[in-house]
């Protein structure tokens, strides 16, 4: 919170309309107080969109990639387009002697629901999840093992409704509400429009040790993200 008057708030842009090659400006405070007071502005371009960046907790963020310099102390600063609109919040970079100019910002469309929660409730309202730990079955793996692609169930979380509906470990969830699960981002996009307590239809494939597997549908209730300690998967 800034205790000043007559400030002009930053305008949000639409990160879904951002294109690769557009001007990108990062505003931050690198090295914190080591360089003295005041922020820094760096410039680059939008290098890529919809990058899946895993945090050290295992959670996956939908990020915009930019080559504008992002350094320690600048995380949380604004990624701005050529019109001065905020299109992202800087979050991370790849740090290694072999990498240069690979920085990431959480897209503002992904961050805005959290900001709205904080403004309205003073906290982040729990997000929905299926209550499973899973791994994606790639096309190559599916062909080798004679299964469809999708999310293979590895473990259930306590309180998960999926476990009560006959789904088992090693079952493959191929679709949610008839939307094929081609990657984990599809799962996230489906759940983004839901809330805890909502129901979804899962199309499940059960492999068999001999012969072909079988498909079945179940309707499950989504649980709250804060209901267990497991993180990183819906």
Short mmCIF file of N, CA and C in Angstrom, two decimals, residues 24-173:
data_model
loop_
_atom_site.label_atom_id
_atom_site.label_comp_id
_atom_site.label_asym_id
_atom_site.label_seq_id
_atom_site.Cartn_x
_atom_site.Cartn_y
_atom_site.Cartn_z
N UNK A 24 8.50 -5.29 -24.99
CA UNK A 24 8.27 -5.65 -23.59
C UNK A 24 9.15 -4.78 -22.71
N UNK A 25 8.56 -4.21 -21.69
CA UNK A 25 9.30 -3.36 -20.75
C UNK A 25 9.09 -3.91 -19.35
N UNK A 26 10.18 -4.06 -18.61
CA UNK A 26 10.11 -4.57 -17.24
C UNK A 26 10.51 -3.46 -16.28
N UNK A 27 9.70 -3.26 -15.26
CA UNK A 27 9.99 -2.28 -14.21
C UNK A 27 10.24 -3.05 -12.91
N UNK A 28 11.38 -2.84 -12.29
CA UNK A 28 11.69 -3.58 -11.07
C UNK A 28 12.73 -2.87 -10.23
N UNK A 29 13.22 -3.58 -9.24
CA UNK A 29 14.22 -3.01 -8.33
C UNK A 29 15.33 -4.04 -8.12
N UNK A 30 16.19 -4.24 -9.12
CA UNK A 30 17.23 -5.28 -9.01
C UNK A 30 18.22 -4.98 -7.91
N UNK A 31 18.66 -6.05 -7.26
CA UNK A 31 19.65 -5.95 -6.19
C UNK A 31 19.13 -5.19 -4.99
N UNK A 32 17.82 -4.96 -4.95
CA UNK A 32 17.15 -4.30 -3.82
C UNK A 32 17.87 -3.00 -3.46
N UNK A 33 18.37 -2.89 -2.24
CA UNK A 33 18.96 -1.61 -1.81
C UNK A 33 20.45 -1.50 -2.14
N UNK A 34 21.04 -2.56 -2.70
CA UNK A 34 22.48 -2.52 -2.98
C UNK A 34 22.84 -1.44 -3.98
N UNK A 35 21.92 -1.12 -4.89
CA UNK A 35 22.19 -0.11 -5.91
C UNK A 35 21.60 1.24 -5.56
N UNK A 36 21.09 1.36 -4.34
CA UNK A 36 20.49 2.61 -3.93
C UNK A 36 19.01 2.66 -4.25
N UNK A 37 18.32 3.73 -3.85
CA UNK A 37 16.86 3.82 -4.05
C UNK A 37 16.51 3.99 -5.52
N UNK A 38 15.27 3.67 -5.82
CA UNK A 38 14.78 3.88 -7.18
C UNK A 38 14.67 2.59 -7.96
N UNK A 39 13.76 2.57 -8.92
CA UNK A 39 13.52 1.38 -9.73
C UNK A 39 14.32 1.44 -11.02
N UNK A 40 14.27 0.33 -11.74
CA UNK A 40 14.99 0.20 -12.99
C UNK A 40 14.04 -0.22 -14.09
N UNK A 41 14.27 0.29 -15.30
CA UNK A 41 13.47 -0.10 -16.46
C UNK A 41 14.37 -0.79 -17.47
N UNK A 42 13.96 -1.99 -17.89
CA UNK A 42 14.69 -2.71 -18.93
C UNK A 42 13.74 -3.01 -20.07
N UNK A 43 14.30 -3.19 -21.27
CA UNK A 43 13.47 -3.36 -22.45
C UNK A 43 13.87 -4.59 -23.25
N UNK A 44 12.89 -5.23 -23.86
CA UNK A 44 13.15 -6.37 -24.74
C UNK A 44 11.93 -6.62 -25.58
N UNK A 45 11.69 -7.88 -25.89
CA UNK A 45 10.51 -8.26 -26.66
C UNK A 45 9.82 -9.43 -25.99
N UNK A 46 8.60 -9.71 -26.42
CA UNK A 46 7.92 -10.92 -26.00
C UNK A 46 8.53 -12.08 -26.79
N UNK A 47 9.17 -13.00 -26.09
CA UNK A 47 9.89 -14.09 -26.75
C UNK A 47 9.00 -15.30 -27.02
N UNK A 48 8.07 -15.58 -26.14
CA UNK A 48 7.18 -16.74 -26.29
C UNK A 48 5.99 -16.57 -25.36
N UNK A 49 4.94 -17.33 -25.65
CA UNK A 49 3.71 -17.26 -24.85
C UNK A 49 3.39 -18.62 -24.25
N UNK A 50 2.55 -18.61 -23.22
CA UNK A 50 2.04 -19.84 -22.60
C UNK A 50 3.16 -20.81 -22.23
N UNK A 51 4.22 -20.28 -21.64
CA UNK A 51 5.29 -21.13 -21.15
C UNK A 51 4.87 -21.73 -19.81
N UNK A 52 5.02 -23.03 -19.65
CA UNK A 52 4.71 -23.70 -18.39
C UNK A 52 5.97 -23.73 -17.53
N UNK A 53 5.97 -22.97 -16.46
CA UNK A 53 7.13 -22.86 -15.59
C UNK A 53 6.80 -23.47 -14.25
N UNK A 54 7.56 -24.49 -13.84
CA UNK A 54 7.33 -25.14 -12.55
C UNK A 54 8.11 -24.43 -11.46
N UNK A 55 7.43 -24.17 -10.34
CA UNK A 55 8.07 -23.53 -9.20
C UNK A 55 8.74 -24.59 -8.35
N UNK A 56 9.47 -24.14 -7.32
CA UNK A 56 10.14 -25.10 -6.44
C UNK A 56 9.16 -25.86 -5.54
N UNK A 57 7.87 -25.48 -5.55
CA UNK A 57 6.85 -26.24 -4.82
C UNK A 57 6.20 -27.28 -5.72
N UNK A 58 6.53 -27.25 -7.02
CA UNK A 58 5.92 -28.18 -7.95
C UNK A 58 4.73 -27.60 -8.69
N UNK A 59 4.28 -26.40 -8.31
CA UNK A 59 3.17 -25.77 -9.01
C UNK A 59 3.62 -25.30 -10.38
N UNK A 60 2.68 -25.25 -11.33
CA UNK A 60 2.98 -24.80 -12.69
C UNK A 60 2.32 -23.46 -12.94
N UNK A 61 3.11 -22.50 -13.44
CA UNK A 61 2.60 -21.18 -13.75
C UNK A 61 2.53 -21.01 -15.26
N UNK A 62 1.49 -20.34 -15.73
CA UNK A 62 1.35 -20.01 -17.14
C UNK A 62 2.02 -18.66 -17.36
N UNK A 63 3.15 -18.64 -18.04
CA UNK A 63 3.97 -17.45 -18.09
C UNK A 63 4.23 -16.93 -19.51
N UNK A 64 4.55 -15.66 -19.56
CA UNK A 64 5.03 -15.00 -20.78
C UNK A 64 6.55 -14.97 -20.70
N UNK A 65 7.22 -15.35 -21.76
CA UNK A 65 8.69 -15.31 -21.78
C UNK A 65 9.16 -14.03 -22.46
N UNK A 66 10.17 -13.40 -21.87
CA UNK A 66 10.73 -12.17 -22.43
C UNK A 66 12.24 -12.17 -22.28
N UNK A 67 12.93 -11.42 -23.16
CA UNK A 67 14.38 -11.28 -23.03
C UNK A 67 14.75 -9.99 -22.32
N UNK A 68 13.75 -9.21 -21.88
CA UNK A 68 14.04 -8.03 -21.05
C UNK A 68 14.66 -8.50 -19.74
N UNK A 69 15.67 -7.81 -19.27
CA UNK A 69 16.43 -8.25 -18.09
C UNK A 69 15.55 -8.29 -16.85
N UNK A 70 15.54 -9.46 -16.19
CA UNK A 70 14.87 -9.63 -14.90
C UNK A 70 15.91 -10.19 -13.94
N UNK A 71 16.13 -9.49 -12.85
CA UNK A 71 17.15 -9.90 -11.90
C UNK A 71 16.58 -9.95 -10.48
N UNK A 72 17.30 -10.65 -9.55
CA UNK A 72 16.80 -10.73 -8.18
C UNK A 72 16.47 -9.34 -7.62
N UNK A 73 15.31 -9.24 -7.04
CA UNK A 73 14.82 -7.95 -6.54
C UNK A 73 13.75 -7.36 -7.44
N UNK A 74 13.73 -7.81 -8.70
CA UNK A 74 12.73 -7.30 -9.64
C UNK A 74 11.47 -8.15 -9.69
N UNK A 75 11.50 -9.34 -9.09
CA UNK A 75 10.30 -10.20 -9.10
C UNK A 75 9.13 -9.46 -8.47
N UNK A 76 7.99 -9.57 -9.10
CA UNK A 76 6.81 -8.86 -8.64
C UNK A 76 6.60 -7.53 -9.33
N UNK A 77 7.58 -7.13 -10.14
CA UNK A 77 7.44 -5.89 -10.90
C UNK A 77 6.56 -6.10 -12.12
N UNK A 78 6.29 -5.01 -12.83
CA UNK A 78 5.36 -5.06 -13.95
C UNK A 78 6.07 -5.39 -15.26
N UNK A 79 5.44 -6.24 -16.07
CA UNK A 79 5.79 -6.41 -17.47
C UNK A 79 4.79 -5.58 -18.25
N UNK A 80 5.28 -4.64 -19.02
CA UNK A 80 4.43 -3.62 -19.64
C UNK A 80 4.56 -3.69 -21.16
N UNK A 81 3.44 -3.46 -21.87
CA UNK A 81 3.50 -3.43 -23.33
C UNK A 81 3.79 -2.01 -23.83
N UNK A 82 3.79 -1.83 -25.13
CA UNK A 82 4.16 -0.54 -25.71
C UNK A 82 3.14 0.56 -25.41
N UNK A 83 1.95 0.18 -24.95
CA UNK A 83 0.92 1.16 -24.63
C UNK A 83 0.92 1.53 -23.14
N UNK A 84 1.90 1.01 -22.40
CA UNK A 84 1.98 1.29 -20.97
C UNK A 84 1.04 0.45 -20.14
N UNK A 85 0.46 -0.58 -20.73
CA UNK A 85 -0.47 -1.45 -20.00
C UNK A 85 0.28 -2.63 -19.38
N UNK A 86 -0.11 -2.99 -18.17
CA UNK A 86 0.51 -4.12 -17.48
C UNK A 86 -0.04 -5.42 -18.07
N UNK A 87 0.85 -6.25 -18.62
CA UNK A 87 0.42 -7.52 -19.21
C UNK A 87 0.96 -8.73 -18.45
N UNK A 88 1.79 -8.46 -17.43
CA UNK A 88 2.32 -9.57 -16.64
C UNK A 88 3.00 -9.09 -15.38
N UNK A 89 3.29 -10.02 -14.49
CA UNK A 89 4.03 -9.75 -13.25
C UNK A 89 5.28 -10.60 -13.28
N UNK A 90 6.44 -9.97 -13.28
CA UNK A 90 7.69 -10.72 -13.42
C UNK A 90 7.87 -11.68 -12.26
N UNK A 91 8.38 -12.89 -12.59
CA UNK A 91 8.41 -13.92 -11.56
C UNK A 91 9.70 -14.71 -11.50
N UNK A 92 10.37 -14.98 -12.63
CA UNK A 92 11.50 -15.90 -12.60
C UNK A 92 12.36 -15.73 -13.83
N UNK A 93 13.56 -16.35 -13.79
CA UNK A 93 14.43 -16.42 -14.95
C UNK A 93 15.25 -17.68 -14.86
N UNK A 94 15.74 -18.15 -16.01
CA UNK A 94 16.66 -19.27 -16.01
C UNK A 94 18.05 -18.74 -15.72
N UNK A 95 18.71 -19.31 -14.73
CA UNK A 95 20.03 -18.84 -14.33
C UNK A 95 21.04 -19.96 -14.54
N UNK A 96 21.94 -19.78 -15.50
CA UNK A 96 22.97 -20.76 -15.79
C UNK A 96 23.93 -20.13 -16.80
N UNK A 97 25.14 -20.60 -16.83
CA UNK A 97 26.12 -20.03 -17.76
C UNK A 97 25.68 -20.25 -19.21
N UNK A 98 24.81 -21.24 -19.45
CA UNK A 98 24.37 -21.54 -20.81
C UNK A 98 23.11 -20.78 -21.21
N UNK A 99 22.50 -20.04 -20.28
CA UNK A 99 21.26 -19.33 -20.58
C UNK A 99 21.46 -17.83 -20.46
N UNK A 100 20.78 -17.11 -21.34
CA UNK A 100 20.81 -15.65 -21.25
C UNK A 100 19.54 -15.11 -21.89
N UNK A 101 18.95 -14.14 -21.24
CA UNK A 101 17.77 -13.50 -21.81
C UNK A 101 16.51 -14.33 -21.80
N UNK A 102 16.37 -15.22 -20.80
CA UNK A 102 15.15 -16.02 -20.67
C UNK A 102 14.50 -15.70 -19.34
N UNK A 103 13.57 -14.77 -19.36
CA UNK A 103 12.85 -14.36 -18.16
C UNK A 103 11.38 -14.65 -18.32
N UNK A 104 10.66 -14.73 -17.20
CA UNK A 104 9.26 -15.10 -17.24
C UNK A 104 8.42 -14.15 -16.38
N UNK A 105 7.19 -13.94 -16.85
CA UNK A 105 6.23 -13.14 -16.10
C UNK A 105 4.90 -13.87 -16.09
N UNK A 106 4.24 -13.89 -14.94
CA UNK A 106 2.89 -14.46 -14.85
C UNK A 106 1.96 -13.56 -15.66
N UNK A 107 1.21 -14.14 -16.59
CA UNK A 107 0.31 -13.33 -17.42
C UNK A 107 -0.73 -12.65 -16.54
N UNK A 108 -1.07 -11.42 -16.88
CA UNK A 108 -1.97 -10.65 -16.01
C UNK A 108 -3.37 -11.26 -15.97
N UNK A 109 -3.78 -11.94 -17.05
CA UNK A 109 -5.09 -12.59 -17.02
C UNK A 109 -5.11 -13.75 -16.03
N UNK A 110 -3.94 -14.37 -15.80
CA UNK A 110 -3.84 -15.44 -14.81
C UNK A 110 -3.82 -14.86 -13.40
N UNK A 111 -3.21 -13.69 -13.24
CA UNK A 111 -3.06 -13.08 -11.92
C UNK A 111 -4.30 -12.32 -11.47
N UNK A 112 -5.08 -11.82 -12.44
CA UNK A 112 -6.19 -10.93 -12.09
C UNK A 112 -7.22 -11.57 -11.15
N UNK A 113 -7.62 -12.85 -11.35
CA UNK A 113 -8.58 -13.42 -10.38
C UNK A 113 -8.05 -13.42 -8.95
N UNK A 114 -6.74 -13.60 -8.79
CA UNK A 114 -6.15 -13.55 -7.45
C UNK A 114 -6.21 -12.13 -6.90
N UNK A 115 -5.90 -11.15 -7.75
CA UNK A 115 -5.97 -9.76 -7.31
C UNK A 115 -7.40 -9.38 -6.93
N UNK A 116 -8.37 -9.86 -7.71
CA UNK A 116 -9.78 -9.57 -7.39
C UNK A 116 -10.18 -10.20 -6.06
N UNK A 117 -9.68 -11.44 -5.81
CA UNK A 117 -9.95 -12.10 -4.52
C UNK A 117 -9.40 -11.28 -3.37
N UNK A 118 -8.17 -10.82 -3.51
CA UNK A 118 -7.52 -10.05 -2.44
C UNK A 118 -8.27 -8.75 -2.19
N UNK A 119 -8.74 -8.13 -3.27
CA UNK A 119 -9.45 -6.86 -3.13
C UNK A 119 -10.81 -7.08 -2.48
N UNK A 120 -11.50 -8.14 -2.87
CA UNK A 120 -12.87 -8.36 -2.38
C UNK A 120 -12.92 -9.06 -1.03
N UNK A 121 -12.05 -10.06 -0.83
CA UNK A 121 -12.15 -10.88 0.39
C UNK A 121 -10.97 -10.69 1.34
N UNK A 122 -9.89 -10.06 0.87
CA UNK A 122 -8.71 -9.92 1.71
C UNK A 122 -7.86 -11.17 1.77
N UNK A 123 -8.20 -12.16 0.94
CA UNK A 123 -7.47 -13.42 0.88
C UNK A 123 -7.79 -14.08 -0.45
N UNK A 124 -7.03 -15.11 -0.79
CA UNK A 124 -7.27 -15.84 -2.02
C UNK A 124 -8.28 -16.95 -1.75
N UNK A 125 -9.41 -16.89 -2.44
CA UNK A 125 -10.42 -17.94 -2.30
C UNK A 125 -9.87 -19.22 -2.90
N UNK A 126 -10.09 -20.31 -2.22
CA UNK A 126 -9.53 -21.59 -2.64
C UNK A 126 -9.92 -21.94 -4.06
N UNK A 127 -8.95 -22.49 -4.80
CA UNK A 127 -9.20 -22.93 -6.16
C UNK A 127 -9.62 -24.39 -6.16
N UNK A 128 -10.31 -24.80 -7.22
CA UNK A 128 -10.75 -26.20 -7.27
C UNK A 128 -9.66 -27.11 -7.82
N UNK A 129 -9.75 -28.38 -7.48
CA UNK A 129 -8.85 -29.39 -8.04
C UNK A 129 -9.54 -30.75 -8.00
N UNK A 130 -9.03 -31.67 -8.79
CA UNK A 130 -9.60 -33.01 -8.83
C UNK A 130 -9.25 -33.82 -7.60
N UNK A 131 -8.10 -33.53 -7.01
CA UNK A 131 -7.67 -34.29 -5.83
C UNK A 131 -6.87 -35.52 -6.19
N UNK A 132 -6.10 -35.42 -7.28
CA UNK A 132 -5.23 -36.53 -7.67
C UNK A 132 -3.84 -36.00 -7.96
N UNK A 133 -2.88 -36.90 -7.86
CA UNK A 133 -1.54 -36.62 -8.36
C UNK A 133 -1.41 -37.45 -9.62
N UNK A 134 -0.95 -36.84 -10.72
CA UNK A 134 -0.98 -37.53 -12.00
C UNK A 134 0.28 -37.24 -12.82
N UNK A 135 0.46 -38.01 -13.88
CA UNK A 135 1.47 -37.72 -14.88
C UNK A 135 0.83 -37.86 -16.25
N UNK A 136 1.21 -37.00 -17.16
CA UNK A 136 0.63 -37.02 -18.49
C UNK A 136 1.21 -38.16 -19.32
N UNK A 137 0.36 -38.84 -20.05
CA UNK A 137 0.76 -39.91 -20.96
C UNK A 137 0.93 -39.28 -22.34
N UNK A 138 2.16 -39.25 -22.85
CA UNK A 138 2.43 -38.63 -24.15
C UNK A 138 1.98 -39.54 -25.29
N UNK A 139 1.96 -38.99 -26.49
CA UNK A 139 1.57 -39.78 -27.66
C UNK A 139 2.53 -40.95 -27.88
N UNK A 140 3.82 -40.70 -27.67
CA UNK A 140 4.81 -41.76 -27.86
C UNK A 140 4.59 -42.88 -26.85
N UNK A 141 4.42 -42.51 -25.57
CA UNK A 141 4.18 -43.50 -24.53
C UNK A 141 2.88 -44.26 -24.78
N UNK A 142 1.86 -43.55 -25.26
CA UNK A 142 0.57 -44.18 -25.52
C UNK A 142 0.69 -45.24 -26.62
N UNK A 143 1.44 -44.92 -27.68
CA UNK A 143 1.61 -45.87 -28.78
C UNK A 143 2.40 -47.10 -28.33
N UNK A 144 3.43 -46.86 -27.52
CA UNK A 144 4.26 -47.98 -27.05
C UNK A 144 3.48 -48.93 -26.15
N UNK A 145 2.54 -48.38 -25.36
CA UNK A 145 1.83 -49.20 -24.38
C UNK A 145 0.40 -49.54 -24.78
N UNK A 146 0.00 -49.06 -25.96
CA UNK A 146 -1.34 -49.37 -26.43
C UNK A 146 -2.45 -48.74 -25.62
N UNK A 147 -2.22 -47.50 -25.17
CA UNK A 147 -3.21 -46.76 -24.37
C UNK A 147 -3.50 -45.42 -25.04
N UNK A 148 -4.56 -44.74 -24.63
CA UNK A 148 -4.78 -43.37 -25.11
C UNK A 148 -3.92 -42.39 -24.33
N UNK A 149 -3.82 -41.17 -24.84
CA UNK A 149 -3.15 -40.11 -24.10
C UNK A 149 -4.09 -39.59 -23.02
N UNK A 150 -3.53 -38.93 -22.03
CA UNK A 150 -4.33 -38.37 -20.96
C UNK A 150 -3.53 -38.26 -19.68
N UNK A 151 -4.23 -38.16 -18.56
CA UNK A 151 -3.60 -38.01 -17.24
C UNK A 151 -3.68 -39.33 -16.49
N UNK A 152 -2.53 -39.98 -16.31
CA UNK A 152 -2.51 -41.26 -15.58
C UNK A 152 -2.49 -41.00 -14.09
N UNK A 153 -3.43 -41.61 -13.37
CA UNK A 153 -3.55 -41.39 -11.92
C UNK A 153 -2.40 -42.09 -11.20
N UNK A 154 -1.65 -41.33 -10.41
CA UNK A 154 -0.53 -41.87 -9.65
C UNK A 154 -0.90 -42.04 -8.18
N UNK A 155 -1.69 -41.10 -7.66
CA UNK A 155 -2.04 -41.12 -6.24
C UNK A 155 -3.27 -40.26 -6.01
N UNK A 156 -4.05 -40.59 -4.97
CA UNK A 156 -5.21 -39.80 -4.59
C UNK A 156 -4.88 -38.95 -3.36
N UNK A 157 -5.47 -37.78 -3.30
CA UNK A 157 -5.33 -36.94 -2.12
C UNK A 157 -6.45 -37.24 -1.14
N UNK A 158 -6.19 -37.08 0.17
CA UNK A 158 -7.26 -37.25 1.15
C UNK A 158 -8.43 -36.31 0.84
N UNK A 159 -9.62 -36.83 0.91
CA UNK A 159 -10.80 -36.03 0.63
C UNK A 159 -11.19 -36.00 -0.83
N UNK A 160 -10.42 -36.68 -1.68
CA UNK A 160 -10.71 -36.68 -3.11
C UNK A 160 -11.97 -37.48 -3.40
N UNK A 161 -12.90 -36.88 -4.15
CA UNK A 161 -14.12 -37.59 -4.54
C UNK A 161 -13.83 -38.61 -5.64
N UNK A 162 -12.76 -38.40 -6.40
CA UNK A 162 -12.42 -39.30 -7.50
C UNK A 162 -12.22 -40.72 -6.97
N UNK A 163 -11.55 -40.84 -5.82
CA UNK A 163 -11.27 -42.17 -5.26
C UNK A 163 -12.54 -42.89 -4.84
N UNK A 164 -13.62 -42.13 -4.58
CA UNK A 164 -14.88 -42.74 -4.16
C UNK A 164 -15.76 -43.18 -5.33
N UNK A 165 -15.32 -42.86 -6.55
CA UNK A 165 -16.14 -43.13 -7.72
C UNK A 165 -15.60 -44.28 -8.56
N UNK A 166 -14.72 -45.10 -7.96
CA UNK A 166 -14.25 -46.28 -8.66
C UNK A 166 -13.02 -46.10 -9.50
N UNK A 167 -12.48 -44.89 -9.55
CA UNK A 167 -11.24 -44.65 -10.30
C UNK A 167 -10.08 -45.22 -9.51
N UNK A 168 -9.13 -45.82 -10.19
CA UNK A 168 -8.00 -46.47 -9.54
C UNK A 168 -6.68 -45.91 -10.03
N UNK A 169 -5.63 -46.14 -9.24
CA UNK A 169 -4.27 -45.79 -9.66
C UNK A 169 -3.96 -46.52 -10.97
N UNK A 170 -3.31 -45.83 -11.89
CA UNK A 170 -2.95 -46.29 -13.24
C UNK A 170 -4.08 -46.14 -14.24
N UNK A 171 -5.30 -45.78 -13.80
CA UNK A 171 -6.33 -45.39 -14.76
C UNK A 171 -5.88 -44.12 -15.47
N UNK A 172 -6.33 -43.94 -16.70
CA UNK A 172 -5.95 -42.76 -17.48
C UNK A 172 -7.21 -41.93 -17.74
N UNK A 173 -7.21 -40.69 -17.23
CA UNK A 173 -8.32 -39.77 -17.49
C UNK A 173 -8.06 -39.14 -18.85
#
